């Protein structure tokens, strides 16, 4: 999947397409050509995706821990969320 996406971006007839991807940084760098393989680009893309996932998971884990450790704050957040859900027009 990742290698196919790299191929698609690299072989795009639109030269601007590569500028909107993680690949642009590697391909426009001073790295030797043998370091700019599709496999390397796929690894870079995976790193970005999984790094963001881990950070989000850690943040949510920390937030849940803090809420469970502080029942008064948990109740406050719960009331705010329920109020927002009951008044969806305010959210939209």
Short mmCIF file of N, CA and C in Angstrom, two decimals:
data_model
loop_
_atom_site.label_atom_id
_atom_site.label_comp_id
_atom_site.label_asym_id
_atom_site.label_seq_id
_atom_site.Cartn_x
_atom_site.Cartn_y
_atom_site.Cartn_z
N UNK A 1 0.82 -1.18 0.00
CA UNK A 1 0.00 0.00 0.00
C UNK A 1 0.87 1.26 0.00
N UNK A 2 1.83 1.36 0.89
CA UNK A 2 2.68 2.55 0.98
C UNK A 2 3.52 2.72 -0.28
N UNK A 3 4.09 1.62 -0.77
CA UNK A 3 4.94 1.69 -1.96
C UNK A 3 4.12 2.15 -3.17
N UNK A 4 2.89 1.65 -3.29
CA UNK A 4 2.03 2.05 -4.41
C UNK A 4 1.72 3.55 -4.34
N UNK A 5 1.50 4.05 -3.15
CA UNK A 5 1.22 5.49 -2.99
C UNK A 5 2.44 6.32 -3.37
N UNK A 6 3.62 5.85 -2.98
CA UNK A 6 4.86 6.54 -3.36
C UNK A 6 4.98 6.58 -4.87
N UNK A 7 4.75 5.45 -5.53
CA UNK A 7 4.81 5.39 -6.99
C UNK A 7 3.83 6.38 -7.62
N UNK A 8 2.63 6.41 -7.08
CA UNK A 8 1.59 7.31 -7.61
C UNK A 8 2.03 8.77 -7.53
N UNK A 9 2.58 9.16 -6.41
CA UNK A 9 3.02 10.55 -6.24
C UNK A 9 4.22 10.86 -7.11
N UNK A 10 5.21 9.95 -7.11
CA UNK A 10 6.43 10.18 -7.90
C UNK A 10 6.15 10.26 -9.39
N UNK A 11 5.20 9.47 -9.86
CA UNK A 11 4.92 9.39 -11.30
C UNK A 11 3.78 10.30 -11.74
N UNK A 12 3.30 11.15 -10.86
CA UNK A 12 2.21 12.04 -11.20
C UNK A 12 2.65 13.02 -12.29
N UNK A 13 1.77 13.27 -13.27
CA UNK A 13 2.10 14.27 -14.29
C UNK A 13 2.07 15.69 -13.73
N UNK A 14 1.51 15.86 -12.55
CA UNK A 14 1.42 17.17 -11.92
C UNK A 14 2.62 17.37 -10.99
N UNK A 15 3.59 18.20 -11.35
CA UNK A 15 4.78 18.38 -10.51
C UNK A 15 4.47 19.00 -9.15
N UNK A 16 3.33 19.66 -9.03
CA UNK A 16 2.96 20.27 -7.75
C UNK A 16 2.49 19.23 -6.74
N UNK A 17 2.07 18.07 -7.22
CA UNK A 17 1.52 17.05 -6.32
C UNK A 17 2.54 16.61 -5.28
N UNK A 18 3.78 16.48 -5.67
CA UNK A 18 4.80 16.02 -4.73
C UNK A 18 5.07 17.04 -3.64
N UNK A 19 4.82 18.32 -3.92
CA UNK A 19 5.09 19.37 -2.94
C UNK A 19 4.11 19.34 -1.78
N UNK A 20 3.02 18.62 -1.92
CA UNK A 20 2.02 18.56 -0.86
C UNK A 20 2.15 17.29 -0.03
N UNK A 21 3.27 16.59 -0.15
CA UNK A 21 3.43 15.32 0.55
C UNK A 21 4.69 15.32 1.42
N UNK A 22 4.79 14.31 2.25
CA UNK A 22 5.98 14.12 3.08
C UNK A 22 7.20 13.80 2.21
N UNK A 23 6.96 13.32 1.03
CA UNK A 23 8.05 12.88 0.16
C UNK A 23 8.90 14.05 -0.34
N UNK A 24 8.31 15.22 -0.43
CA UNK A 24 9.03 16.37 -0.98
C UNK A 24 10.31 16.67 -0.20
N UNK A 25 10.24 16.54 1.11
CA UNK A 25 11.41 16.82 1.93
C UNK A 25 12.57 15.90 1.64
N UNK A 26 12.27 14.63 1.44
CA UNK A 26 13.33 13.65 1.14
C UNK A 26 13.83 13.84 -0.29
N UNK A 27 12.91 13.95 -1.23
CA UNK A 27 13.31 14.02 -2.64
C UNK A 27 14.05 15.31 -2.99
N UNK A 28 13.76 16.39 -2.30
CA UNK A 28 14.44 17.65 -2.61
C UNK A 28 15.67 17.87 -1.73
N UNK A 29 15.99 16.89 -0.89
CA UNK A 29 17.14 17.03 0.00
C UNK A 29 18.45 16.73 -0.75
N UNK A 30 19.55 16.92 -0.03
CA UNK A 30 20.87 16.65 -0.61
C UNK A 30 21.30 15.19 -0.40
N UNK A 31 20.36 14.36 0.01
CA UNK A 31 20.68 12.94 0.17
C UNK A 31 21.10 12.35 -1.18
N UNK A 32 21.99 11.36 -1.16
CA UNK A 32 22.34 10.70 -2.41
C UNK A 32 21.11 9.98 -2.98
N UNK A 33 21.07 9.81 -4.28
CA UNK A 33 19.92 9.19 -4.94
C UNK A 33 19.60 7.81 -4.37
N UNK A 34 20.62 7.06 -3.97
CA UNK A 34 20.36 5.72 -3.44
C UNK A 34 19.62 5.75 -2.10
N UNK A 35 19.55 6.93 -1.47
CA UNK A 35 18.79 7.10 -0.22
C UNK A 35 17.35 7.53 -0.49
N UNK A 36 17.02 7.79 -1.75
CA UNK A 36 15.70 8.30 -2.11
C UNK A 36 14.84 7.22 -2.76
N UNK A 37 14.92 6.02 -2.24
CA UNK A 37 14.17 4.90 -2.82
C UNK A 37 12.71 4.97 -2.40
N UNK A 38 11.88 4.24 -3.13
CA UNK A 38 10.47 4.17 -2.77
C UNK A 38 10.30 3.55 -1.38
N UNK A 39 11.15 2.58 -1.05
CA UNK A 39 11.06 1.96 0.26
C UNK A 39 11.35 2.98 1.36
N UNK A 40 12.36 3.81 1.17
CA UNK A 40 12.69 4.86 2.14
C UNK A 40 11.53 5.83 2.29
N UNK A 41 10.94 6.23 1.17
CA UNK A 41 9.82 7.16 1.22
C UNK A 41 8.62 6.54 1.93
N UNK A 42 8.37 5.26 1.68
CA UNK A 42 7.27 4.57 2.36
C UNK A 42 7.52 4.53 3.86
N UNK A 43 8.77 4.27 4.26
CA UNK A 43 9.10 4.25 5.69
C UNK A 43 8.89 5.62 6.32
N UNK A 44 9.26 6.68 5.62
CA UNK A 44 9.07 8.03 6.15
C UNK A 44 7.58 8.33 6.34
N UNK A 45 6.76 7.92 5.37
CA UNK A 45 5.32 8.15 5.47
C UNK A 45 4.73 7.39 6.66
N UNK A 46 5.14 6.14 6.83
CA UNK A 46 4.66 5.34 7.96
C UNK A 46 5.06 5.99 9.28
N UNK A 47 6.26 6.49 9.36
CA UNK A 47 6.74 7.12 10.59
C UNK A 47 5.86 8.31 10.97
N UNK A 48 5.52 9.12 10.00
CA UNK A 48 4.68 10.29 10.27
C UNK A 48 3.30 9.85 10.75
N UNK A 49 2.72 8.86 10.08
CA UNK A 49 1.39 8.38 10.46
C UNK A 49 1.40 7.79 11.86
N UNK A 50 2.34 6.90 12.13
CA UNK A 50 2.36 6.22 13.42
C UNK A 50 2.81 7.13 14.55
N UNK A 51 3.65 8.10 14.27
CA UNK A 51 4.07 9.05 15.32
C UNK A 51 2.87 9.87 15.78
N UNK A 52 2.07 10.30 14.85
CA UNK A 52 0.87 11.06 15.21
C UNK A 52 -0.13 10.24 15.99
N UNK A 53 -0.25 8.98 15.62
CA UNK A 53 -1.17 8.08 16.31
C UNK A 53 -0.75 7.88 17.76
N UNK A 54 0.54 7.66 17.97
CA UNK A 54 1.04 7.44 19.33
C UNK A 54 0.86 8.66 20.20
N UNK A 55 1.10 9.82 19.65
CA UNK A 55 0.95 11.06 20.40
C UNK A 55 -0.50 11.27 20.81
N UNK A 56 -1.41 11.01 19.89
CA UNK A 56 -2.83 11.15 20.19
C UNK A 56 -3.25 10.17 21.27
N UNK A 57 -2.81 8.92 21.14
CA UNK A 57 -3.16 7.90 22.13
C UNK A 57 -2.63 8.28 23.51
N UNK A 58 -1.41 8.77 23.57
CA UNK A 58 -0.83 9.17 24.85
C UNK A 58 -1.59 10.34 25.46
N UNK A 59 -1.96 11.30 24.64
CA UNK A 59 -2.70 12.46 25.13
C UNK A 59 -4.05 12.05 25.69
N UNK A 60 -4.75 11.18 24.96
CA UNK A 60 -6.05 10.71 25.45
C UNK A 60 -5.90 9.90 26.73
N UNK A 61 -4.89 9.07 26.79
CA UNK A 61 -4.63 8.27 27.98
C UNK A 61 -4.37 9.18 29.19
N UNK A 62 -3.57 10.20 28.99
CA UNK A 62 -3.27 11.13 30.08
C UNK A 62 -4.51 11.89 30.52
N UNK A 63 -5.33 12.31 29.56
CA UNK A 63 -6.55 13.05 29.89
C UNK A 63 -7.51 12.18 30.69
N UNK A 64 -7.68 10.93 30.27
CA UNK A 64 -8.58 10.02 31.00
C UNK A 64 -8.05 9.78 32.41
N UNK A 65 -6.75 9.56 32.53
CA UNK A 65 -6.16 9.35 33.86
C UNK A 65 -6.44 10.55 34.76
N UNK A 66 -6.19 11.76 34.25
CA UNK A 66 -6.38 12.96 35.06
C UNK A 66 -7.84 13.14 35.46
N UNK A 67 -8.75 12.83 34.55
CA UNK A 67 -10.17 12.96 34.87
C UNK A 67 -10.59 11.94 35.93
N UNK A 68 -10.10 10.72 35.81
CA UNK A 68 -10.44 9.70 36.80
C UNK A 68 -9.79 9.98 38.16
N UNK A 69 -8.64 10.62 38.14
CA UNK A 69 -7.95 10.95 39.39
C UNK A 69 -8.55 12.19 40.07
N UNK A 70 -9.35 12.95 39.33
CA UNK A 70 -9.95 14.18 39.85
C UNK A 70 -11.46 14.16 39.60
N UNK A 71 -12.21 13.49 40.48
CA UNK A 71 -13.65 13.32 40.25
C UNK A 71 -14.43 14.62 40.06
N UNK A 72 -14.06 15.69 40.77
CA UNK A 72 -14.77 16.97 40.60
C UNK A 72 -14.59 17.50 39.18
N UNK A 73 -13.38 17.42 38.67
CA UNK A 73 -13.11 17.87 37.30
C UNK A 73 -13.81 16.97 36.29
N UNK A 74 -13.84 15.68 36.58
CA UNK A 74 -14.54 14.74 35.70
C UNK A 74 -16.01 15.11 35.59
N UNK A 75 -16.64 15.40 36.72
CA UNK A 75 -18.06 15.77 36.71
C UNK A 75 -18.28 17.07 35.94
N UNK A 76 -17.37 18.01 36.08
CA UNK A 76 -17.47 19.29 35.36
C UNK A 76 -17.40 19.05 33.85
N UNK A 77 -16.42 18.26 33.42
CA UNK A 77 -16.27 17.96 31.98
C UNK A 77 -17.50 17.21 31.48
N UNK A 78 -17.97 16.27 32.27
CA UNK A 78 -19.15 15.48 31.89
C UNK A 78 -20.37 16.38 31.68
N UNK A 79 -20.58 17.32 32.61
CA UNK A 79 -21.70 18.27 32.47
C UNK A 79 -21.56 19.12 31.20
N UNK A 80 -20.34 19.58 30.93
CA UNK A 80 -20.11 20.41 29.74
C UNK A 80 -20.37 19.63 28.46
N UNK A 81 -19.93 18.39 28.43
CA UNK A 81 -20.15 17.56 27.23
C UNK A 81 -21.63 17.28 27.05
N UNK A 82 -22.32 16.91 28.13
CA UNK A 82 -23.76 16.64 28.04
C UNK A 82 -24.52 17.88 27.60
N UNK A 83 -24.15 19.04 28.11
CA UNK A 83 -24.82 20.29 27.71
C UNK A 83 -24.61 20.56 26.22
N UNK A 84 -23.41 20.29 25.74
CA UNK A 84 -23.13 20.50 24.31
C UNK A 84 -23.93 19.54 23.45
N UNK A 85 -24.03 18.29 23.90
CA UNK A 85 -24.77 17.29 23.14
C UNK A 85 -26.26 17.64 23.10
N UNK A 86 -26.77 18.11 24.21
CA UNK A 86 -28.19 18.47 24.28
C UNK A 86 -28.50 19.73 23.50
N UNK A 87 -27.50 20.53 23.21
CA UNK A 87 -27.69 21.77 22.46
C UNK A 87 -26.81 21.73 21.21
N UNK A 88 -27.11 20.80 20.31
CA UNK A 88 -26.29 20.61 19.12
C UNK A 88 -26.24 21.84 18.22
N UNK A 89 -27.28 22.66 18.25
CA UNK A 89 -27.28 23.87 17.42
C UNK A 89 -26.10 24.77 17.75
N UNK A 90 -25.69 24.78 19.02
CA UNK A 90 -24.54 25.59 19.42
C UNK A 90 -23.25 25.08 18.80
N UNK A 91 -23.16 23.77 18.62
CA UNK A 91 -21.95 23.18 18.04
C UNK A 91 -21.86 23.44 16.55
N UNK A 92 -22.99 23.49 15.89
CA UNK A 92 -22.99 23.64 14.44
C UNK A 92 -23.07 25.10 14.11
#
